[in-house]
Short mmCIF file of C-alpha atoms and ligand atoms in Angstrom, two decimals:
data_model
loop_
_atom_site.label_atom_id
_atom_site.label_comp_id
_atom_site.label_asym_id
_atom_site.label_seq_id
_atom_site.Cartn_x
_atom_site.Cartn_y
_atom_site.Cartn_z
CA MET F 1 -3.65 23.55 -2.35
CA ARG F 2 -0.96 23.51 0.56
CA ILE F 3 -0.90 20.04 1.82
CA GLY F 4 0.65 18.36 4.95
CA ILE F 5 1.29 14.31 4.73
CA THR F 6 2.22 12.08 7.47
CA CYS F 7 2.93 8.45 7.32
CA TYR F 8 4.95 5.63 8.30
CA PRO F 9 8.44 6.20 6.68
CA THR F 10 9.57 2.66 6.99
CA VAL F 11 9.17 0.09 4.11
CA GLY F 12 5.32 -0.62 3.50
CA GLY F 13 2.54 0.02 1.39
CA SER F 14 0.98 2.78 3.17
CA GLY F 15 4.19 4.88 3.06
CA ALA F 16 4.67 3.96 -0.69
CA VAL F 17 1.32 5.26 -1.37
CA ALA F 18 1.82 8.37 0.63
CA ALA F 19 5.11 9.02 -1.22
CA GLU F 20 3.81 8.63 -4.28
CA LEU F 21 1.05 10.82 -3.59
CA GLY F 22 2.82 13.58 -2.40
CA LYS F 23 5.12 13.25 -5.71
CA GLN F 24 2.09 13.34 -7.70
CA LEU F 25 0.63 16.27 -6.04
CA ALA F 26 3.70 18.23 -6.32
CA ARG F 27 3.67 17.56 -10.07
CA ARG F 28 0.47 18.94 -10.38
CA GLY F 29 1.63 22.29 -8.69
CA HIS F 30 0.35 21.79 -4.95
CA SER F 31 2.69 22.72 -2.51
CA VAL F 32 3.39 19.33 -0.32
CA HIS F 33 4.98 19.11 3.22
CA PHE F 34 5.84 15.76 4.51
CA VAL F 35 6.53 15.51 8.62
CA SER F 36 7.65 12.24 9.74
CA TYR F 37 10.64 11.23 12.17
CA ARG F 38 12.42 10.14 8.79
CA LEU F 39 12.57 10.63 5.09
CA PRO F 40 9.78 8.22 3.77
CA PHE F 41 11.20 5.20 1.71
CA ARG F 42 10.43 5.96 -2.14
CA LEU F 43 10.51 9.83 -1.47
CA GLY F 44 13.81 10.23 -2.96
CA GLY F 45 15.12 12.92 -5.42
CA PHE F 46 14.50 16.66 -5.36
CA ASP F 47 11.29 18.45 -6.10
CA GLU F 48 10.73 22.23 -5.59
CA HIS F 49 7.29 21.60 -4.43
CA ILE F 50 8.16 19.03 -1.74
CA CYS F 51 9.60 19.68 1.65
CA PHE F 52 10.31 17.34 4.45
CA HIS F 53 9.79 18.06 7.99
CA GLU F 54 11.65 15.86 10.41
CA VAL F 55 9.99 15.26 13.96
CA ASP F 56 12.55 15.27 16.59
CA VAL F 57 11.72 12.98 19.52
CA THR F 58 13.43 14.09 22.65
CA THR F 59 14.62 11.45 25.02
CA TYR F 60 14.80 12.28 28.61
CA SER F 61 15.87 10.04 31.54
CA LEU F 62 12.32 10.33 32.86
CA PHE F 63 10.46 8.88 29.75
CA GLU F 64 11.02 5.30 29.46
CA TYR F 65 8.95 5.49 26.07
CA PRO F 66 9.77 8.60 24.48
CA PRO F 67 6.44 10.57 23.59
CA HIS F 68 6.61 10.16 19.74
CA ASP F 69 3.15 11.07 19.02
CA LEU F 70 3.18 14.42 20.91
CA ALA F 71 6.12 15.35 19.12
CA LEU F 72 4.63 14.32 15.89
CA ALA F 73 1.28 16.50 17.00
CA ALA F 74 3.43 19.66 17.89
CA LYS F 75 5.37 19.28 14.51
CA MET F 76 2.36 18.82 12.43
CA ALA F 77 0.80 22.37 14.35
CA GLU F 78 4.11 24.13 13.55
CA VAL F 79 4.28 23.03 10.14
CA SER F 80 0.45 23.79 9.71
CA ARG F 81 1.14 27.11 11.13
CA ASP F 82 4.21 28.18 9.29
CA GLN F 83 3.34 26.79 5.90
CA SER F 84 -0.47 28.05 6.23
CA LEU F 85 -1.44 24.31 5.48
CA ASP F 86 -5.05 24.05 3.81
CA LEU F 87 -4.94 20.25 5.06
CA LEU F 88 -3.40 17.45 6.89
CA HIS F 89 -3.52 14.32 5.01
CA VAL F 90 -2.36 11.48 7.44
CA HIS F 91 -1.70 7.60 6.04
CA TYR F 92 -2.38 5.07 8.68
CA ALA F 93 -4.82 5.61 11.68
CA ILE F 94 -2.50 5.05 14.83
CA PRO F 95 -1.23 7.21 15.99
CA HIS F 96 -1.52 9.81 12.74
CA ALA F 97 -4.96 10.68 12.92
CA ILE F 98 -4.88 11.19 16.67
CA ALA F 99 -1.91 13.46 16.18
CA GLY F 100 -3.39 15.23 13.54
CA PHE F 101 -6.32 16.17 15.76
CA LEU F 102 -4.45 17.15 18.50
CA ALA F 103 -2.59 19.38 15.86
CA GLN F 104 -6.12 20.83 15.03
CA GLN F 105 -6.95 21.62 18.87
CA MET F 106 -3.61 23.43 19.01
CA LEU F 107 -4.20 25.80 16.39
CA GLY F 108 -8.10 26.49 17.01
CA ASP F 109 -9.60 28.20 14.28
CA ALA F 110 -6.49 28.33 12.00
CA ALA F 111 -6.39 24.63 11.79
CA PRO F 112 -6.20 22.99 8.60
CA ARG F 113 -8.51 20.21 7.85
CA LEU F 114 -7.65 16.57 8.39
CA VAL F 115 -7.98 13.54 5.78
CA THR F 116 -7.43 10.08 7.15
CA THR F 117 -6.38 6.90 5.10
CA LEU F 118 -7.21 3.73 5.87
CA HIS F 119 -4.57 1.13 4.82
CA GLY F 120 -5.19 -1.98 6.47
CA THR F 121 -3.38 -3.34 9.33
CA ASP F 122 -4.41 0.00 11.08
CA ILE F 123 -7.95 -1.39 10.72
CA THR F 124 -7.52 -5.21 10.64
CA LEU F 125 -4.88 -5.86 13.23
CA VAL F 126 -3.78 -2.85 15.42
CA GLY F 127 -7.25 -1.12 15.34
CA GLN F 128 -8.96 -4.40 16.46
CA ASP F 129 -6.55 -4.85 19.58
CA ARG F 130 -8.72 -3.65 22.72
CA SER F 131 -6.28 -1.14 23.76
CA PHE F 132 -6.30 0.86 20.55
CA PHE F 133 -9.82 0.27 19.40
CA GLU F 134 -11.46 3.43 20.76
CA ILE F 135 -8.83 5.67 19.87
CA THR F 136 -8.90 4.16 16.41
CA ARG F 137 -12.96 4.64 16.46
CA PHE F 138 -12.10 8.15 17.70
CA GLY F 139 -9.76 9.45 15.00
CA ILE F 140 -11.95 7.73 12.23
CA GLU F 141 -15.00 9.92 13.85
CA ARG F 142 -12.89 12.83 14.46
CA SER F 143 -11.40 13.45 10.77
CA ASN F 144 -12.88 15.61 8.23
CA GLY F 145 -12.53 13.04 5.61
CA VAL F 146 -11.53 9.47 5.68
CA THR F 147 -10.84 7.26 2.88
CA ALA F 148 -9.99 3.59 2.42
CA VAL F 149 -7.91 1.44 0.12
CA SER F 150 -10.70 -0.95 -0.93
CA ARG F 151 -14.27 -1.47 -0.60
CA PHE F 152 -13.73 -4.40 1.68
CA LEU F 153 -11.69 -2.00 4.03
CA ALA F 154 -14.40 0.57 4.18
CA ARG F 155 -17.12 -2.14 4.79
CA MET F 156 -14.90 -3.57 7.45
CA THR F 157 -14.19 -0.27 9.15
CA MET F 158 -18.15 0.81 9.33
CA ASP F 159 -18.94 -2.77 10.56
CA GLU F 160 -16.52 -3.12 12.95
CA PHE F 161 -16.29 0.14 14.38
CA GLN F 162 -19.78 0.79 14.12
CA VAL F 163 -19.08 4.49 12.25
CA SER F 164 -21.88 5.98 10.57
CA ARG F 165 -19.46 8.35 8.63
CA ASP F 166 -18.67 8.55 4.72
CA ILE F 167 -15.71 6.66 3.78
CA GLU F 168 -14.45 7.19 0.26
CA VAL F 169 -13.19 4.34 -1.56
CA ILE F 170 -9.79 5.67 -3.05
CA PRO F 171 -7.70 2.62 -4.23
CA ASN F 172 -3.88 2.40 -4.68
CA PHE F 173 -2.15 3.32 -7.66
CA VAL F 174 0.63 3.16 -10.06
CA ASP F 175 2.54 5.43 -12.08
CA VAL F 176 1.97 3.49 -15.23
CA SER F 177 4.36 5.40 -17.36
CA ARG F 178 6.98 4.20 -15.00
CA HIS F 179 6.57 0.78 -14.92
CA CYS F 180 7.67 -1.43 -17.77
CA ALA F 181 4.60 -3.02 -19.63
CA ASN F 182 6.92 -5.22 -21.82
CA CYS F 183 9.19 -7.39 -19.96
CA SER F 184 11.13 -8.55 -23.13
CA CYS F 185 13.45 -5.30 -22.49
CA CYS F 186 14.63 -6.80 -19.13
CA ASP F 187 17.82 -9.21 -19.28
CA ARG F 188 16.71 -12.01 -17.16
CA ARG F 189 19.83 -14.29 -17.63
CA ALA F 190 21.52 -12.57 -14.64
CA LEU F 191 18.62 -13.85 -12.27
CA ALA F 192 17.79 -17.31 -14.06
CA PRO F 193 21.25 -18.38 -15.64
CA ASN F 194 19.81 -21.84 -16.90
CA SER F 195 16.61 -20.30 -18.70
CA GLU F 196 14.64 -21.39 -15.50
CA ARG F 197 11.18 -19.52 -14.44
CA ILE F 198 11.09 -16.63 -12.36
CA LEU F 199 8.87 -16.31 -9.47
CA LEU F 200 8.53 -13.10 -7.15
CA HIS F 201 7.45 -11.80 -3.81
CA MET F 202 7.72 -8.57 -2.39
CA SER F 203 7.00 -7.62 1.02
CA ASN F 204 7.63 -6.47 4.95
CA PHE F 205 8.14 -10.24 5.49
CA ARG F 206 5.62 -9.71 8.50
CA PRO F 207 3.44 -12.88 9.43
CA VAL F 208 0.35 -11.59 7.67
CA LYS F 209 2.34 -11.97 4.20
CA ARG F 210 2.79 -15.87 4.92
CA VAL F 211 6.27 -15.96 3.11
CA HIS F 212 6.62 -19.55 4.29
CA ASP F 213 3.46 -20.67 1.64
CA VAL F 214 5.76 -18.85 -0.97
CA ILE F 215 8.89 -21.01 -0.49
CA ARG F 216 6.57 -23.90 -0.17
CA VAL F 217 5.27 -23.33 -3.41
CA LEU F 218 8.50 -22.63 -5.18
CA GLU F 219 9.55 -25.91 -3.82
CA ARG F 220 6.50 -27.97 -5.27
CA VAL F 221 6.78 -25.80 -8.76
CA ASN F 222 10.48 -26.53 -9.20
CA ARG F 223 9.83 -30.24 -9.02
CA ASP F 224 8.61 -30.09 -12.68
CA VAL F 225 9.08 -26.66 -13.92
CA PRO F 226 12.85 -25.49 -13.07
CA SER F 227 12.12 -22.34 -11.54
CA VAL F 228 13.99 -19.46 -9.17
CA LEU F 229 12.33 -17.19 -6.51
CA LEU F 230 13.36 -13.74 -6.02
CA MET F 231 12.10 -12.84 -2.43
CA VAL F 232 12.32 -8.91 -1.90
CA GLY F 233 12.12 -7.03 0.99
CA ASP F 234 13.26 -7.84 4.74
CA GLY F 235 11.47 -8.01 8.07
CA PRO F 236 10.57 -10.61 10.85
CA GLU F 237 9.98 -13.74 8.96
CA ARG F 238 12.87 -13.23 6.63
CA ALA F 239 15.22 -15.68 8.61
CA SER F 240 12.95 -18.32 9.07
CA ALA F 241 11.83 -18.20 5.36
CA GLN F 242 15.85 -18.45 4.53
CA ALA F 243 15.84 -21.62 7.00
CA LEU F 244 12.61 -23.12 5.42
CA ALA F 245 14.37 -22.88 1.84
CA ARG F 246 17.46 -24.78 3.42
CA ARG F 247 15.45 -27.36 5.09
CA LEU F 248 13.31 -27.84 1.89
CA GLY F 249 16.40 -28.13 -0.41
CA VAL F 250 15.53 -25.20 -2.43
CA ALA F 251 18.23 -22.60 -0.96
CA ASP F 252 19.80 -22.26 -4.21
CA ARG F 253 16.56 -21.64 -6.11
CA VAL F 254 15.75 -18.70 -3.57
CA ARG F 255 17.59 -15.22 -3.72
CA PHE F 256 16.57 -12.85 -0.92
CA LEU F 257 17.33 -9.31 -2.35
CA GLY F 258 16.29 -7.27 0.75
CA ARG F 259 14.92 -4.10 0.44
CA GLN F 260 14.70 -2.52 -3.09
CA ASP F 261 13.13 0.80 -3.89
CA ALA F 262 13.00 1.07 -7.67
CA VAL F 263 10.93 -2.37 -8.01
CA GLU F 264 9.83 -1.25 -11.33
CA GLU F 265 13.38 -1.98 -12.58
CA PHE F 266 13.09 -5.78 -12.04
CA THR F 267 9.55 -6.45 -11.56
CA GLY F 268 9.05 -7.02 -15.34
CA LYS F 269 11.64 -9.84 -14.99
CA ALA F 270 9.34 -12.11 -13.20
CA ASP F 271 6.81 -14.62 -14.81
CA LEU F 272 4.40 -14.85 -12.05
CA TYR F 273 4.02 -12.71 -8.60
CA LEU F 274 3.03 -14.63 -5.64
CA LEU F 275 0.96 -12.78 -2.79
CA PRO F 276 -0.30 -15.75 -0.35
CA SER F 277 -1.24 -13.00 2.39
CA GLU F 278 -3.38 -14.10 5.21
CA LEU F 279 -5.18 -10.80 4.66
CA GLU F 280 -4.48 -8.03 2.23
CA SER F 281 -7.00 -5.02 2.35
CA PHE F 282 -5.46 -4.03 -1.19
CA GLY F 283 -2.07 -5.51 -2.27
CA LEU F 284 -0.12 -2.43 -3.60
CA SER F 285 2.63 -5.12 -4.54
CA ALA F 286 0.26 -7.02 -6.96
CA LEU F 287 -0.64 -4.11 -8.52
CA GLU F 288 3.00 -3.06 -9.26
CA ALA F 289 3.50 -6.75 -10.60
CA MET F 290 0.48 -6.21 -12.80
CA ALA F 291 1.18 -3.15 -14.33
CA CYS F 292 4.53 -4.67 -15.63
CA GLY F 293 2.46 -7.53 -17.49
CA VAL F 294 3.04 -10.31 -14.38
CA PRO F 295 0.13 -12.02 -13.36
CA VAL F 296 -0.75 -12.78 -9.92
CA ILE F 297 -1.33 -15.65 -7.99
CA GLY F 298 -2.54 -14.72 -4.45
CA SER F 299 -5.15 -15.63 -1.85
CA ASP F 300 -8.94 -15.25 -2.09
CA ALA F 301 -8.80 -12.61 1.02
CA GLY F 302 -9.67 -9.15 1.93
CA GLY F 303 -9.48 -6.66 -0.87
CA LEU F 304 -7.16 -8.60 -3.11
CA PRO F 305 -10.34 -10.17 -5.41
CA GLU F 306 -11.02 -6.12 -6.17
CA VAL F 307 -7.26 -5.97 -7.61
CA VAL F 308 -6.90 -9.45 -9.18
CA VAL F 309 -9.77 -10.85 -11.53
CA ASN F 310 -9.66 -14.74 -10.73
CA GLY F 311 -9.26 -16.46 -14.06
CA GLU F 312 -8.26 -13.23 -16.00
CA THR F 313 -5.61 -11.42 -14.44
CA GLY F 314 -4.22 -14.18 -12.23
CA PHE F 315 -5.78 -16.97 -9.62
CA LEU F 316 -7.14 -16.66 -6.41
CA VAL F 317 -7.06 -19.48 -3.95
CA PRO F 318 -8.11 -19.80 -0.22
CA VAL F 319 -5.73 -18.60 2.18
CA GLY F 320 -3.02 -21.45 2.96
CA ASP F 321 -3.84 -23.72 0.02
CA ILE F 322 -0.47 -24.32 -0.96
CA GLU F 323 -1.29 -27.34 -3.32
CA SER F 324 -3.71 -25.35 -5.27
CA MET F 325 -1.02 -22.09 -5.47
CA ALA F 326 1.52 -24.34 -6.68
CA ALA F 327 -1.04 -26.33 -9.34
CA ARG F 328 -2.14 -22.81 -10.85
CA ALA F 329 1.38 -21.85 -10.85
CA ARG F 330 2.37 -24.68 -12.85
CA GLU F 331 -0.51 -24.40 -15.16
CA LEU F 332 0.68 -20.68 -16.02
CA LEU F 333 4.26 -21.61 -16.31
CA THR F 334 3.50 -24.22 -18.79
CA ASP F 335 1.44 -22.29 -20.89
CA GLU F 336 3.18 -19.42 -22.38
CA THR F 337 0.28 -17.97 -24.44
CA ARG F 338 -1.99 -17.93 -21.31
CA ARG F 339 0.22 -16.51 -19.33
CA ARG F 340 1.07 -13.81 -21.49
CA GLU F 341 -2.70 -12.97 -22.16
CA MET F 342 -3.26 -13.00 -18.52
CA GLY F 343 0.05 -10.61 -17.77
CA ALA F 344 -1.49 -8.41 -20.93
CA ALA F 345 -4.91 -8.35 -19.36
CA ALA F 346 -3.33 -7.52 -15.93
CA CYS F 347 -1.51 -4.57 -17.51
CA ARG F 348 -4.93 -3.16 -19.18
CA ARG F 349 -6.73 -3.56 -15.81
CA VAL F 350 -3.79 -1.36 -13.91
CA SER F 351 -4.26 1.28 -16.97
CA ASN F 352 -8.10 1.43 -16.73
CA LEU F 353 -8.79 1.61 -13.29
CA PHE F 354 -5.67 1.95 -10.94
CA ASN F 355 -3.52 4.68 -12.71
CA ALA F 356 -2.14 7.56 -10.80
CA GLU F 357 -3.40 10.02 -13.18
CA MET F 358 -7.03 9.04 -11.97
CA ILE F 359 -6.75 8.13 -8.69
CA VAL F 360 -4.59 11.17 -7.75
CA THR F 361 -7.60 13.42 -9.36
CA GLN F 362 -9.71 11.26 -7.00
CA TYR F 363 -7.61 12.47 -4.00
CA GLU F 364 -7.79 16.01 -5.06
CA ARG F 365 -11.73 15.88 -5.50
CA HIS F 366 -11.87 14.50 -1.98
CA TYR F 367 -9.69 17.28 -0.74
CA GLU F 368 -11.81 20.10 -2.13
CA ARG F 369 -15.02 18.53 -0.88
CA VAL F 370 -13.30 18.38 2.78
CA LEU F 371 -12.38 22.21 2.36
CA ALA F 372 -15.73 22.96 1.16
CA GLY F 373 -17.03 20.71 3.95
CA THR F 374 -19.16 18.98 1.67
CA THR F 375 -19.80 14.80 1.30
CA LYS F 376 -19.65 12.83 -2.10
CA LYS F 377 -23.18 12.12 -1.40
CA ASP F 378 -23.97 16.03 -0.96
CA ALA F 379 -22.05 16.14 -4.52
CA ALA F 380 -24.15 13.84 -6.26
CA VAL F 381 -27.38 15.29 -5.00
CA THR F 382 -26.15 18.79 -5.86
CA SER F 383 -25.25 17.10 -9.44
CA ALA F 384 -28.52 15.53 -9.92
CA THR F 385 -30.43 18.74 -8.81
CA ASP F 386 -28.49 20.63 -11.50
CA ARG F 387 -29.23 18.12 -14.06
CA LYS F 388 -32.93 18.06 -13.21
CA GLY F 389 -32.97 22.06 -13.32
CA GLN F 390 -31.39 22.26 -16.66
O1 GMT S 401 1.27 -5.02 4.04
C1 GMT S 401 1.68 -4.40 4.96
O2 GMT S 401 2.09 -4.94 6.08
C2 GMT S 401 2.17 -2.95 4.96
C3 GMT S 401 0.80 -1.91 5.21
C4 GMT S 401 1.11 -0.77 5.57
O3 GMT S 401 0.25 0.00 5.92
O4 GMT S 401 2.22 -0.15 5.01
O5 GMT S 401 0.34 -2.20 3.88
C5 GMT S 401 -1.51 -2.03 3.61
O6 GMT S 401 -1.64 -1.08 3.02
C6 GMT S 401 -1.09 -1.03 1.61
C7 GMT S 401 -1.44 0.46 0.73
O7 GMT S 401 -2.37 0.90 1.20
C8 GMT S 401 -2.26 -1.89 1.04
O8 GMT S 401 -1.71 -2.11 -0.52
C9 GMT S 401 -1.82 -3.48 1.65
O9 GMT S 401 -2.67 -4.40 1.29
C10 GMT S 401 -2.00 -3.31 3.26
N1 GMT S 401 -1.63 -4.31 3.91
C11 GMT S 401 -2.45 -5.27 4.48
O10 GMT S 401 -3.52 -5.25 4.48
C12 GMT S 401 -2.04 -6.51 5.39
#
């Protein structure tokens, strides 16, 4: 297939999924064209089947707000026409689904089909804003195929936006072969020179991630179990999180590593992964930790229970319950056998349910159905009829 992909190029789960999906599709021989205003993060390296098309946003003295979304739509139409794209797959509803729809309108009969993947905050935060509600709904209704990254997100989209169309759940995934399943290969001494336990958190430090909770948990755990905390990523709450670490007297225990692309190179060094988000439609970073055999302690919110099985691959506690989070962390850090068992269970869960091989095939099947103009329900009915006929 000839596939156009549009995503936010900045650090974030939706961009990570889009980049990884593009690479995996290219590996399968599809021709992939990324259209965005910057090279998406995690899309480094040359691949003969991947091209990047940069959206140029013209500035002009009349424009107080340069019209990025129109420039994107025009570029999507241009690339679709020049590369004879079969479909455009956009990640994050706003504004990408609308730009994709506009591109289709510009091309008329020659337009590619449009697939929109909902990732989370496009529905749970941005889409809920009154000024975006109707246009988000419009984008969902007008896409030829819609996928959501968790059952939670699909349900929420249908309930909140009252859409009756099919939304297929296609979860986040990990290239299991790239993530180390055994953390003993890693040298921990550079990060924990006095054999402290290592806690890890990775995010874009937006308020929804509750990064202050992460610092507070480390402070509590460190009272009994000497520990260090690695904070990976960057964003609006970084400075206040650093200030909190200083105020709580644990600044020397917390290392802010900033943005890191090759997360698989150090994730396996951690003993525990913390994700106390207010809401998480899926929680890609938790999945990446699990793939490295690291148990997750997170909040019992959104789609996270679809990723982390409470008591089996980690623990889930109510949002904001720092004491329970710290207690669970202490419990695992002082029982190495249990921690390792949970880590191994986490790793198995990723291999069995969320590995790239399986999930990318699910996307391919979705594309095929969209191109054929059928739905998953039609396909199920057809195969049931075929079975009856046999
Ligand atoms: O988490 C973020 O703030 C980034 C955001 C994004 O769209 O880039 O992530 C969302 O999409 C990820 C990939 O599908 C999911 O794993 C994250 O759970 C989701 N974030 C939230 O729901 C807060």
